[in-house]
Amino acid sequence: MNSGIQKYITIIFFLISAFSSVKAQSIRDITVAYNKSFTDHVSLASDSRDMDVIVKFIFNEDTNQLTVSLISYRYLFVFREDSRYGNIIHHNRLDPEDLPYVAEFPEKSRFILSKKFINFIPKPHKDYIFTKWIEYRGLQPVAMKYKMVNDYIEQTFDVTNYGKNVMVKLGYIFLMEKTPSKKHPDDYTFVAGKNLNLEYRISIVRNPCFGLENEIELAKNTLDAVEKAYRNFSGAFKTLEVETEAELTNFNNMKEVLLTQFQVKESDSQCPELKELWDEYNSYVESIASLNLTLKIKEKQGTGGNGVASGGNEGEGGPINIDPAEISTLARQIDRNVSRWLLSKDTVEKQDLVRECQDIISEVNGLIGIHQGSTQEQKRAVGMFRQAEAYFRNTCGVKK
């Protein structure tokens, strides 16, 4: 089959599809999401597969934009604005310079319409209007450059008011192929075209976690802190009973500090990741609250007649002069510093907190040495302090 007959048949296909009848509008309900595009195939000639056009919708959550793309094996052309036949077509050729908008085109190119093509256009020809290729609702088009010859066509829209339901309607789409001759090597001929009259009703599914990066990072850090605090706290009291009131008081004081530092977080976020993090955090807070110790009752034993308490520092002489209230205050200061250390992400601040705890421990050790105290109040305060010291060393990884 020679090229002239082939061109003639191709043009006939185009005319039948473009102007034989007015196609009823089609409506398609589609969904796009931050992680899901939508692709459709439309045919501009019912009996020729290589006249198909791929229509693709992509939603970009970061920029709040929807992009509509047309892709084909052939060159694409669309009218960006309504264009009157009599204004743009002269001597069976479409003149790009007469379009109602600026469109780039190859120098010396001609865009040819056959006489048969023209004859299928409703009369009077000069009054026929080629409508623009796309209409929309709930969208604001981004300015783009227009070309006569396109490998693909793309239009990006801003989604107004961060909407979730928008509309795009496709109209006339044309396919061209290059038809060079010796005299005119840059000619193009329209080979297919169709008024799709196709409306897409688009549902946009947005990412419920979008823009919550800082909140998610905070939740992760807080979860790490409460998890570490729980493990160190529960590890410091491995039995359900303690033998002294000082240990029990120390446990209750440490528990109170942790429950003040880590409180239940109510989250109504729709972000699954954020909700899961806070749910796990709350479970650790509840675990800390549920930890309880009891005081083990010991049988009284007789004294050895030397007047030295069994838990005292034998061989060191008489009672020591320490203030139980001061020792208890310093123990609570260590607990507060450890809680701040768990939450801090500042390396310098964490080093300062560790140094302050070490200074407190050195101060108390210099004051009481290895004494456990002489009176019950002193013993209780010293026991509380030693528990706080152990909690600090286990949590912050500081060896003696």
mmCIF file of C-alpha atoms in Angstrom:
data_model
loop_
_atom_site.group_PDB
_atom_site.id
_atom_site.type_symbol
_atom_site.label_atom_id
_atom_site.label_comp_id
_atom_site.label_asym_id
_atom_site.label_seq_id
_atom_site.Cartn_x
_atom_site.Cartn_y
_atom_site.Cartn_z
ATOM 1 C CA MET A 1 0.000 0.000 0.000
ATOM 2 C CA ASN A 2 1.563 3.316 -1.016
ATOM 3 C CA SER A 3 1.939 6.184 1.409
ATOM 4 C CA GLY A 4 -0.760 8.310 -0.241
ATOM 5 C CA ILE A 5 -3.497 5.694 0.207
ATOM 6 C CA GLN A 6 -2.346 4.964 3.774
ATOM 7 C CA LYS A 7 -2.539 8.648 4.652
ATOM 8 C CA TYR A 8 -6.017 8.833 3.103
ATOM 9 C CA ILE A 9 -7.304 5.908 5.208
ATOM 10 C CA THR A 10 -5.789 7.365 8.376
ATOM 11 C CA ILE A 11 -7.533 10.679 7.784
ATOM 12 C CA ILE A 12 -10.853 8.913 7.219
ATOM 13 C CA PHE A 13 -10.528 7.207 10.608
ATOM 14 C CA PHE A 14 -9.865 10.585 12.171
ATOM 15 C CA LEU A 15 -12.894 12.232 10.569
ATOM 16 C CA ILE A 16 -15.271 9.471 11.591
ATOM 17 C CA SER A 17 -14.158 9.547 15.213
ATOM 18 C CA ALA A 18 -14.012 13.328 15.526
ATOM 19 C CA PHE A 19 -17.150 14.592 13.832
ATOM 20 C CA SER A 20 -19.565 11.774 12.893
ATOM 21 C CA SER A 21 -21.724 12.238 16.017
ATOM 22 C CA VAL A 22 -21.873 13.992 19.328
ATOM 23 C CA LYS A 23 -20.812 11.543 22.018
ATOM 24 C CA ALA A 24 -22.789 11.523 25.269
ATOM 25 C CA GLN A 25 -20.767 12.624 28.264
ATOM 26 C CA SER A 26 -19.128 9.842 30.239
ATOM 27 C CA ILE A 27 -18.490 10.112 33.974
ATOM 28 C CA ARG A 28 -15.857 8.136 35.849
ATOM 29 C CA ASP A 29 -15.369 8.145 39.612
ATOM 30 C CA ILE A 30 -11.701 7.707 40.478
ATOM 31 C CA THR A 31 -9.443 7.963 43.518
ATOM 32 C CA VAL A 32 -5.914 9.310 43.859
ATOM 33 C CA ALA A 33 -3.824 9.374 47.015
ATOM 34 C CA TYR A 34 -0.448 10.505 48.342
ATOM 35 C CA ASN A 35 0.882 7.053 47.443
ATOM 36 C CA LYS A 36 -1.409 6.068 44.566
ATOM 37 C CA SER A 37 -1.882 7.502 41.074
ATOM 38 C CA PHE A 38 -4.629 6.670 38.570
ATOM 39 C CA THR A 39 -4.123 5.653 34.922
ATOM 40 C CA ASP A 40 -6.784 5.387 32.231
ATOM 41 C CA HIS A 41 -6.709 4.425 28.523
ATOM 42 C CA VAL A 42 -8.886 6.156 25.952
ATOM 43 C CA SER A 43 -9.045 5.452 22.236
ATOM 44 C CA LEU A 44 -9.330 8.134 19.571
ATOM 45 C CA ALA A 45 -10.089 5.551 16.869
ATOM 46 C CA SER A 46 -12.201 2.500 17.707
ATOM 47 C CA ASP A 47 -10.467 0.176 15.230
ATOM 48 C CA SER A 48 -6.864 1.249 15.706
ATOM 49 C CA ARG A 49 -4.967 0.508 18.911
ATOM 50 C CA ASP A 50 -2.074 2.808 18.080
ATOM 51 C CA MET A 51 -4.458 5.745 18.381
ATOM 52 C CA ASP A 52 -4.791 5.277 22.154
ATOM 53 C CA VAL A 53 -3.979 7.940 24.695
ATOM 54 C CA ILE A 54 -2.965 7.260 28.290
ATOM 55 C CA VAL A 55 -4.505 9.631 30.827
ATOM 56 C CA LYS A 56 -2.693 9.786 34.169
ATOM 57 C CA PHE A 57 -3.553 11.582 37.408
ATOM 58 C CA ILE A 58 -0.869 12.103 40.078
ATOM 59 C CA PHE A 59 -1.432 13.801 43.438
ATOM 60 C CA ASN A 60 1.544 15.403 45.202
ATOM 61 C CA GLU A 61 0.854 15.802 48.926
ATOM 62 C CA ASP A 62 3.982 17.913 49.531
ATOM 63 C CA THR A 63 2.912 20.640 47.098
ATOM 64 C CA ASN A 64 -0.868 20.042 47.309
ATOM 65 C CA GLN A 65 -1.005 19.677 43.521
ATOM 66 C CA LEU A 66 -2.773 17.412 41.050
ATOM 67 C CA THR A 67 -1.125 16.749 37.674
ATOM 68 C CA VAL A 68 -3.034 15.523 34.616
ATOM 69 C CA SER A 69 -0.899 13.960 31.876
ATOM 70 C CA LEU A 70 -1.663 12.751 28.337
ATOM 71 C CA ILE A 71 0.757 10.238 26.819
ATOM 72 C CA SER A 72 0.751 8.672 23.353
ATOM 73 C CA TYR A 73 3.018 6.990 20.818
ATOM 74 C CA ARG A 74 2.236 9.867 18.445
ATOM 75 C CA TYR A 75 2.543 13.621 18.737
ATOM 76 C CA LEU A 76 -0.215 15.242 20.779
ATOM 77 C CA PHE A 77 -2.051 18.497 20.237
ATOM 78 C CA VAL A 78 -4.815 20.180 22.215
ATOM 79 C CA PHE A 79 -6.481 23.564 22.182
ATOM 80 C CA ARG A 80 -5.610 25.342 25.403
ATOM 81 C CA GLU A 81 -8.400 27.877 24.831
ATOM 82 C CA ASP A 82 -11.593 27.875 22.773
ATOM 83 C CA SER A 83 -10.553 28.640 19.186
ATOM 84 C CA ARG A 84 -12.779 29.688 16.273
ATOM 85 C CA TYR A 85 -12.172 27.899 12.974
ATOM 86 C CA GLY A 86 -12.253 31.065 10.881
ATOM 87 C CA ASN A 87 -9.587 32.701 13.007
ATOM 88 C CA ILE A 88 -6.989 29.942 13.027
ATOM 89 C CA ILE A 89 -7.386 27.913 9.800
ATOM 90 C CA HIS A 90 -6.400 29.375 6.441
ATOM 91 C CA HIS A 91 -6.009 27.457 3.189
ATOM 92 C CA ASN A 92 -6.472 24.099 4.930
ATOM 93 C CA ARG A 93 -3.692 24.795 7.410
ATOM 94 C CA LEU A 94 -3.787 25.654 11.080
ATOM 95 C CA ASP A 95 -1.691 28.734 11.751
ATOM 96 C CA PRO A 96 -0.190 28.651 15.301
ATOM 97 C CA GLU A 97 0.365 32.395 15.294
ATOM 98 C CA ASP A 98 -3.388 32.961 15.092
ATOM 99 C CA LEU A 99 -4.213 30.915 18.182
ATOM 100 C CA PRO A 100 -5.696 32.936 21.091
ATOM 101 C CA TYR A 101 -2.674 31.953 23.212
ATOM 102 C CA VAL A 102 1.062 31.654 22.613
ATOM 103 C CA ALA A 103 2.243 28.206 21.507
ATOM 104 C CA GLU A 104 5.801 27.287 20.579
ATOM 105 C CA PHE A 105 6.297 25.476 17.250
ATOM 106 C CA PRO A 106 9.200 24.376 15.014
ATOM 107 C CA GLU A 107 10.282 27.058 12.584
ATOM 108 C CA LYS A 108 8.871 26.623 9.031
ATOM 109 C CA SER A 109 6.496 23.865 10.193
ATOM 110 C CA ARG A 110 3.061 23.526 8.592
ATOM 111 C CA PHE A 111 0.045 21.885 10.253
ATOM 112 C CA ILE A 112 -2.179 20.427 7.579
ATOM 113 C CA LEU A 113 -5.915 19.613 7.562
ATOM 114 C CA SER A 114 -7.249 17.718 4.548
ATOM 115 C CA LYS A 115 -10.287 18.869 2.586
ATOM 116 C CA LYS A 116 -12.211 15.827 3.797
ATOM 117 C CA PHE A 117 -11.412 16.815 7.344
ATOM 118 C CA ILE A 118 -12.757 20.301 6.695
ATOM 119 C CA ASN A 119 -15.895 18.954 5.012
ATOM 120 C CA PHE A 120 -16.858 17.036 8.145
ATOM 121 C CA ILE A 121 -16.817 20.198 10.227
ATOM 122 C CA PRO A 122 -20.345 21.590 10.682
ATOM 123 C CA LYS A 123 -21.119 24.588 8.492
ATOM 124 C CA PRO A 124 -20.626 27.430 8.436
ATOM 125 C CA HIS A 125 -16.994 26.376 8.920
ATOM 126 C CA LYS A 126 -15.760 29.767 9.942
ATOM 127 C CA ASP A 127 -18.083 29.815 12.968
ATOM 128 C CA TYR A 128 -17.155 26.373 14.298
ATOM 129 C CA ILE A 129 -15.415 26.503 17.684
ATOM 130 C CA PHE A 130 -12.864 23.992 18.858
ATOM 131 C CA THR A 131 -13.370 23.913 22.629
ATOM 132 C CA LYS A 132 -10.409 23.776 25.017
ATOM 133 C CA TRP A 133 -9.156 20.372 25.995
ATOM 134 C CA ILE A 134 -9.736 20.541 29.762
ATOM 135 C CA GLU A 135 -12.212 21.928 32.257
ATOM 136 C CA TYR A 136 -11.955 21.661 36.024
ATOM 137 C CA ARG A 137 -13.554 22.382 39.366
ATOM 138 C CA GLY A 138 -11.895 22.749 42.769
ATOM 139 C CA LEU A 139 -8.547 23.337 41.059
ATOM 140 C CA GLN A 140 -6.358 26.295 40.079
ATOM 141 C CA PRO A 141 -4.114 25.749 37.024
ATOM 142 C CA VAL A 142 -0.399 26.450 37.295
ATOM 143 C CA ALA A 143 0.966 28.557 34.412
ATOM 144 C CA MET A 144 2.811 26.421 31.857
ATOM 145 C CA LYS A 145 4.325 26.832 28.394
ATOM 146 C CA TYR A 146 2.294 25.606 25.417
ATOM 147 C CA LYS A 147 3.588 23.875 22.314
ATOM 148 C CA MET A 148 2.058 22.781 19.016
ATOM 149 C CA VAL A 149 3.989 19.503 18.891
ATOM 150 C CA ASN A 150 4.062 17.503 22.122
ATOM 151 C CA ASP A 151 5.536 14.154 23.058
ATOM 152 C CA TYR A 152 3.210 14.371 26.055
ATOM 153 C CA ILE A 153 0.876 16.993 27.499
ATOM 154 C CA GLU A 154 0.839 17.890 31.158
ATOM 155 C CA GLN A 155 -1.158 20.321 33.263
ATOM 156 C CA THR A 156 -0.551 20.849 36.973
ATOM 157 C CA PHE A 157 -3.201 22.274 39.304
ATOM 158 C CA ASP A 158 -3.138 23.607 42.839
ATOM 159 C CA VAL A 159 -5.909 21.975 44.860
ATOM 160 C CA THR A 160 -7.932 24.863 46.275
ATOM 161 C CA ASN A 161 -8.695 24.917 50.004
ATOM 162 C CA TYR A 162 -6.932 21.555 50.363
ATOM 163 C CA GLY A 163 -10.079 19.951 49.001
ATOM 164 C CA LYS A 164 -10.762 16.234 48.807
ATOM 165 C CA ASN A 165 -13.200 16.192 45.863
ATOM 166 C CA VAL A 166 -12.385 17.813 42.522
ATOM 167 C CA MET A 167 -13.414 17.432 38.881
ATOM 168 C CA VAL A 168 -11.552 17.289 35.556
ATOM 169 C CA LYS A 169 -13.316 17.088 32.200
ATOM 170 C CA LEU A 170 -11.437 16.235 28.995
ATOM 171 C CA GLY A 171 -12.586 17.581 25.621
ATOM 172 C CA TYR A 172 -10.858 17.580 22.195
ATOM 173 C CA ILE A 173 -7.584 15.710 21.892
ATOM 174 C CA PHE A 174 -5.709 15.368 18.583
ATOM 175 C CA LEU A 175 -2.873 13.160 17.366
ATOM 176 C CA MET A 176 -0.390 14.245 14.714
ATOM 177 C CA GLU A 177 2.405 12.600 12.829
ATOM 178 C CA LYS A 178 5.252 14.154 10.926
ATOM 179 C CA THR A 179 4.694 14.044 7.131
ATOM 180 C CA PRO A 180 7.833 15.524 5.554
ATOM 181 C CA SER A 181 8.356 16.144 1.877
ATOM 182 C CA LYS A 182 11.358 17.413 -0.049
ATOM 183 C CA LYS A 183 9.886 20.869 -0.260
ATOM 184 C CA HIS A 184 8.479 20.921 3.259
ATOM 185 C CA PRO A 185 10.526 18.659 5.566
ATOM 186 C CA ASP A 186 8.813 19.873 8.755
ATOM 187 C CA ASP A 187 5.149 19.302 7.916
ATOM 188 C CA TYR A 188 2.729 17.701 10.385
ATOM 189 C CA THR A 189 -0.653 16.169 9.611
ATOM 190 C CA PHE A 190 -3.544 15.534 11.972
ATOM 191 C CA VAL A 191 -4.214 11.759 11.954
ATOM 192 C CA ALA A 192 -6.770 11.334 14.763
ATOM 193 C CA GLY A 193 -8.875 13.376 17.069
ATOM 194 C CA LYS A 194 -11.880 13.120 19.323
ATOM 195 C CA ASN A 195 -13.997 15.098 21.715
ATOM 196 C CA LEU A 196 -13.745 12.752 24.705
ATOM 197 C CA ASN A 197 -16.472 14.551 26.639
ATOM 198 C CA LEU A 198 -15.146 12.568 29.597
ATOM 199 C CA GLU A 199 -15.583 13.782 33.164
ATOM 200 C CA TYR A 200 -13.464 12.446 36.012
ATOM 201 C CA ARG A 201 -14.864 12.932 39.496
ATOM 202 C CA ILE A 202 -11.754 12.652 41.631
ATOM 203 C CA SER A 203 -11.574 11.762 45.321
ATOM 204 C CA ILE A 204 -8.267 12.742 46.923
ATOM 205 C CA VAL A 205 -7.137 10.595 49.842
ATOM 206 C CA ARG A 206 -4.678 12.607 51.889
ATOM 207 C CA ASN A 207 -1.918 11.288 54.135
ATOM 208 C CA PRO A 208 -3.209 11.602 57.731
ATOM 209 C CA CYS A 209 0.413 11.841 58.954
ATOM 210 C CA PHE A 210 1.433 14.606 56.533
ATOM 211 C CA GLY A 211 3.014 17.599 58.270
ATOM 212 C CA LEU A 212 3.312 15.767 61.595
ATOM 213 C CA GLU A 213 7.009 14.913 61.321
ATOM 214 C CA ASN A 214 7.927 16.965 64.417
ATOM 215 C CA GLU A 215 5.071 15.487 66.461
ATOM 216 C CA ILE A 216 6.082 11.952 65.444
ATOM 217 C CA GLU A 217 9.728 12.608 66.354
ATOM 218 C CA LEU A 218 8.659 13.995 69.753
ATOM 219 C CA ALA A 219 6.488 10.934 70.382
ATOM 220 C CA LYS A 220 9.363 8.596 69.467
ATOM 221 C CA ASN A 221 11.782 10.386 71.800
ATOM 222 C CA THR A 222 9.257 10.426 74.645
ATOM 223 C CA LEU A 223 8.528 6.731 74.134
ATOM 224 C CA ASP A 224 12.243 5.912 74.224
ATOM 225 C CA ALA A 225 12.617 7.904 77.444
ATOM 226 C CA VAL A 226 9.677 6.317 79.261
ATOM 227 C CA GLU A 227 10.683 2.830 78.120
ATOM 228 C CA LYS A 228 14.214 3.291 79.463
ATOM 229 C CA ALA A 229 12.900 4.827 82.703
ATOM 230 C CA TYR A 230 10.513 1.920 83.244
ATOM 231 C CA ARG A 231 13.152 -0.742 82.621
ATOM 232 C CA ASN A 232 15.682 0.884 84.945
ATOM 233 C CA PHE A 233 13.093 1.580 87.630
ATOM 234 C CA SER A 234 11.625 -1.922 87.604
ATOM 235 C CA GLY A 235 15.143 -3.406 87.384
ATOM 236 C CA ALA A 236 16.244 -1.517 90.496
ATOM 237 C CA PHE A 237 13.490 -3.243 92.513
ATOM 238 C CA LYS A 238 13.436 -6.815 91.273
ATOM 239 C CA THR A 239 11.515 -8.229 94.249
ATOM 240 C CA LEU A 240 8.027 -7.342 95.417
ATOM 241 C CA GLU A 241 9.237 -6.776 98.972
ATOM 242 C CA VAL A 242 11.818 -4.556 100.610
ATOM 243 C CA GLU A 243 13.330 -4.984 104.037
ATOM 244 C CA THR A 244 13.490 -1.387 105.231
ATOM 245 C CA GLU A 245 11.173 1.573 105.315
ATOM 246 C CA ALA A 246 13.934 3.608 103.697
ATOM 247 C CA GLU A 247 13.841 1.392 100.613
ATOM 248 C CA LEU A 248 10.058 1.592 100.461
ATOM 249 C CA THR A 249 10.114 5.375 100.844
ATOM 250 C CA ASN A 250 12.784 5.646 98.163
ATOM 251 C CA PHE A 251 10.724 3.478 95.816
ATOM 252 C CA ASN A 252 7.608 5.597 96.338
ATOM 253 C CA ASN A 253 9.543 8.828 95.855
ATOM 254 C CA MET A 254 11.116 7.593 92.620
ATOM 255 C CA LYS A 255 7.737 6.393 91.381
ATOM 256 C CA GLU A 256 6.203 9.777 92.143
ATOM 257 C CA VAL A 257 8.973 11.560 90.238
ATOM 258 C CA LEU A 258 8.475 9.309 87.185
ATOM 259 C CA LEU A 259 4.679 9.681 87.177
ATOM 260 C CA THR A 260 5.093 13.450 87.422
ATOM 261 C CA GLN A 261 7.576 13.402 84.542
ATOM 262 C CA PHE A 262 5.611 10.938 82.381
ATOM 263 C CA GLN A 263 1.879 11.565 82.366
ATOM 264 C CA VAL A 264 -0.800 9.856 80.282
ATOM 265 C CA LYS A 265 -1.093 11.455 76.853
ATOM 266 C CA GLU A 266 -4.520 11.683 75.255
ATOM 267 C CA SER A 267 -4.206 11.709 71.467
ATOM 268 C CA ASP A 268 -7.089 12.124 69.022
ATOM 269 C CA SER A 269 -4.793 12.221 65.978
ATOM 270 C CA GLN A 270 -5.943 10.461 62.800
ATOM 271 C CA CYS A 271 -2.314 9.556 62.037
ATOM 272 C CA PRO A 272 -1.948 5.804 62.744
ATOM 273 C CA GLU A 273 1.790 6.045 63.409
ATOM 274 C CA LEU A 274 1.397 8.860 65.930
ATOM 275 C CA LYS A 275 -1.525 7.175 67.660
ATOM 276 C CA GLU A 276 0.398 3.896 67.944
ATOM 277 C CA LEU A 277 3.400 5.664 69.490
ATOM 278 C CA TRP A 278 1.309 7.416 72.141
ATOM 279 C CA ASP A 279 -0.640 4.226 72.892
ATOM 280 C CA GLU A 280 2.625 2.407 73.548
ATOM 281 C CA TYR A 281 3.885 5.335 75.644
ATOM 282 C CA ASN A 282 0.704 5.264 77.749
ATOM 283 C CA SER A 283 1.125 1.532 78.343
ATOM 284 C CA TYR A 284 4.549 2.192 79.902
ATOM 285 C CA VAL A 285 3.108 4.974 82.091
ATOM 286 C CA GLU A 286 0.397 2.584 83.276
ATOM 287 C CA SER A 287 3.054 -0.064 83.954
ATOM 288 C CA ILE A 288 5.010 2.366 86.138
ATOM 289 C CA ALA A 289 1.819 3.292 88.011
ATOM 290 C CA SER A 290 1.040 -0.387 88.639
ATOM 291 C CA LEU A 291 4.426 -1.143 90.230
ATOM 292 C CA ASN A 292 4.085 -1.598 93.994
ATOM 293 C CA LEU A 293 6.310 -2.871 96.803
ATOM 294 C CA THR A 294 5.511 -4.050 100.325
ATOM 295 C CA LEU A 295 7.611 -3.874 103.449
ATOM 296 C CA LYS A 296 8.863 -7.246 104.615
ATOM 297 C CA ILE A 297 8.273 -7.701 108.352
ATOM 298 C CA LYS A 298 11.404 -9.075 110.046
ATOM 299 C CA GLU A 299 11.466 -10.869 113.364
ATOM 300 C CA LYS A 300 13.077 -8.873 116.147
ATOM 301 C CA GLN A 301 16.490 -10.119 117.209
ATOM 302 C CA GLY A 302 18.235 -9.458 120.520
ATOM 303 C CA THR A 303 21.094 -7.029 120.684
ATOM 304 C CA GLY A 304 24.628 -8.173 121.340
ATOM 305 C CA GLY A 305 24.962 -5.837 124.302
ATOM 306 C CA ASN A 306 27.396 -3.548 122.527
ATOM 307 C CA GLY A 307 24.734 -0.959 121.789
ATOM 308 C CA VAL A 308 25.626 -0.780 118.081
ATOM 309 C CA ALA A 309 22.712 -1.140 115.621
ATOM 310 C CA SER A 310 23.002 -4.211 113.431
ATOM 311 C CA GLY A 311 23.024 -2.110 110.283
ATOM 312 C CA GLY A 312 25.512 0.379 111.663
ATOM 313 C CA ASN A 313 29.091 0.991 110.715
ATOM 314 C CA GLU A 314 30.927 -1.106 113.241
ATOM 315 C CA GLY A 315 34.479 -0.131 113.982
ATOM 316 C CA GLU A 316 33.892 3.465 112.946
ATOM 317 C CA GLY A 317 33.008 4.771 116.399
ATOM 318 C CA GLY A 318 29.824 6.470 117.660
ATOM 319 C CA PRO A 319 26.933 8.086 115.789
ATOM 320 C CA ILE A 320 27.572 10.285 112.790
ATOM 321 C CA ASN A 321 26.306 13.829 112.433
ATOM 322 C CA ILE A 322 24.208 13.916 109.263
ATOM 323 C CA ASP A 323 20.929 15.657 108.442
ATOM 324 C CA PRO A 324 18.432 13.075 107.057
ATOM 325 C CA ALA A 325 16.334 15.792 105.374
ATOM 326 C CA GLU A 326 19.360 17.103 103.486
ATOM 327 C CA ILE A 327 20.319 13.616 102.285
ATOM 328 C CA SER A 328 16.732 12.934 101.151
ATOM 329 C CA THR A 329 16.652 16.241 99.245
ATOM 330 C CA LEU A 330 19.874 15.379 97.442
ATOM 331 C CA ALA A 331 18.502 11.937 96.544
ATOM 332 C CA ARG A 332 15.411 13.493 94.981
ATOM 333 C CA GLN A 333 17.628 15.956 93.084
ATOM 334 C CA ILE A 334 19.473 12.990 91.519
ATOM 335 C CA ASP A 335 16.135 11.418 90.498
ATOM 336 C CA ARG A 336 15.014 14.681 88.875
ATOM 337 C CA ASN A 337 18.295 15.011 86.999
ATOM 338 C CA VAL A 338 17.995 11.455 85.677
ATOM 339 C CA SER A 339 14.458 12.155 84.415
ATOM 340 C CA ARG A 340 15.712 15.272 82.626
ATOM 341 C CA TRP A 341 18.645 13.266 81.213
ATOM 342 C CA LEU A 342 16.229 10.705 79.719
ATOM 343 C CA LEU A 343 14.272 13.384 77.846
ATOM 344 C CA SER A 344 17.164 15.567 76.737
ATOM 345 C CA LYS A 345 18.613 15.348 73.214
ATOM 346 C CA ASP A 346 21.271 17.973 73.933
ATOM 347 C CA THR A 347 24.649 16.274 74.474
ATOM 348 C CA VAL A 348 26.051 19.187 76.471
ATOM 349 C CA GLU A 349 23.001 19.338 78.735
ATOM 350 C CA LYS A 350 23.186 15.579 79.377
ATOM 351 C CA GLN A 351 26.870 15.856 80.286
ATOM 352 C CA ASP A 352 26.068 18.684 82.723
ATOM 353 C CA LEU A 353 23.326 16.616 84.375
ATOM 354 C CA VAL A 354 25.666 13.637 84.796
ATOM 355 C CA ARG A 355 28.374 15.880 86.232
ATOM 356 C CA GLU A 356 25.940 17.440 88.699
ATOM 357 C CA CYS A 357 24.822 13.984 89.884
ATOM 358 C CA GLN A 358 28.436 12.903 90.325
ATOM 359 C CA ASP A 359 29.164 16.063 92.349
ATOM 360 C CA ILE A 360 26.204 15.324 94.636
ATOM 361 C CA ILE A 361 27.369 11.738 95.157
ATOM 362 C CA SER A 362 30.916 12.900 95.934
ATOM 363 C CA GLU A 363 29.579 15.451 98.377
ATOM 364 C CA VAL A 364 27.456 12.904 100.252
ATOM 365 C CA ASN A 365 30.207 10.276 100.249
ATOM 366 C CA GLY A 366 32.602 12.840 101.708
ATOM 367 C CA LEU A 367 30.068 13.580 104.399
ATOM 368 C CA ILE A 368 29.064 10.092 105.491
ATOM 369 C CA GLY A 369 31.721 7.789 103.994
ATOM 370 C CA ILE A 370 30.479 4.202 104.216
ATOM 371 C CA HIS A 371 28.183 4.866 107.209
ATOM 372 C CA GLN A 372 24.587 3.640 106.923
ATOM 373 C CA GLY A 373 23.419 6.036 109.621
ATOM 374 C CA SER A 374 22.847 5.685 113.338
ATOM 375 C CA THR A 375 19.205 6.639 113.783
ATOM 376 C CA GLN A 376 16.272 5.203 111.858
ATOM 377 C CA GLU A 377 15.772 8.517 110.052
ATOM 378 C CA GLN A 378 19.437 8.591 109.028
ATOM 379 C CA LYS A 379 19.321 4.991 107.821
ATOM 380 C CA ARG A 380 16.155 5.708 105.818
ATOM 381 C CA ALA A 381 17.699 8.778 104.189
ATOM 382 C CA VAL A 382 20.985 7.026 103.385
ATOM 383 C CA GLY A 383 19.119 4.014 101.923
ATOM 384 C CA MET A 384 17.046 6.343 99.775
ATOM 385 C CA PHE A 385 20.184 8.083 98.572
ATOM 386 C CA ARG A 386 21.938 4.796 97.678
ATOM 387 C CA GLN A 387 18.898 3.714 95.658
ATOM 388 C CA ALA A 388 18.944 7.038 93.784
ATOM 389 C CA GLU A 389 22.668 6.622 93.152
ATOM 390 C CA ALA A 390 22.151 3.082 91.778
ATOM 391 C CA TYR A 391 19.291 4.301 89.570
ATOM 392 C CA PHE A 392 21.528 7.071 88.217
ATOM 393 C CA ARG A 393 24.444 4.740 87.461
ATOM 394 C CA ASN A 394 22.236 2.096 85.797
ATOM 395 C CA THR A 395 20.288 4.599 83.722
ATOM 396 C CA CYS A 396 23.095 6.921 82.646
ATOM 397 C CA GLY A 397 25.716 4.183 82.324
ATOM 398 C CA VAL A 398 28.108 5.710 84.853
ATOM 399 C CA LYS A 399 30.343 3.287 86.719
ATOM 400 C CA LYS A 400 31.690 3.810 90.224
#
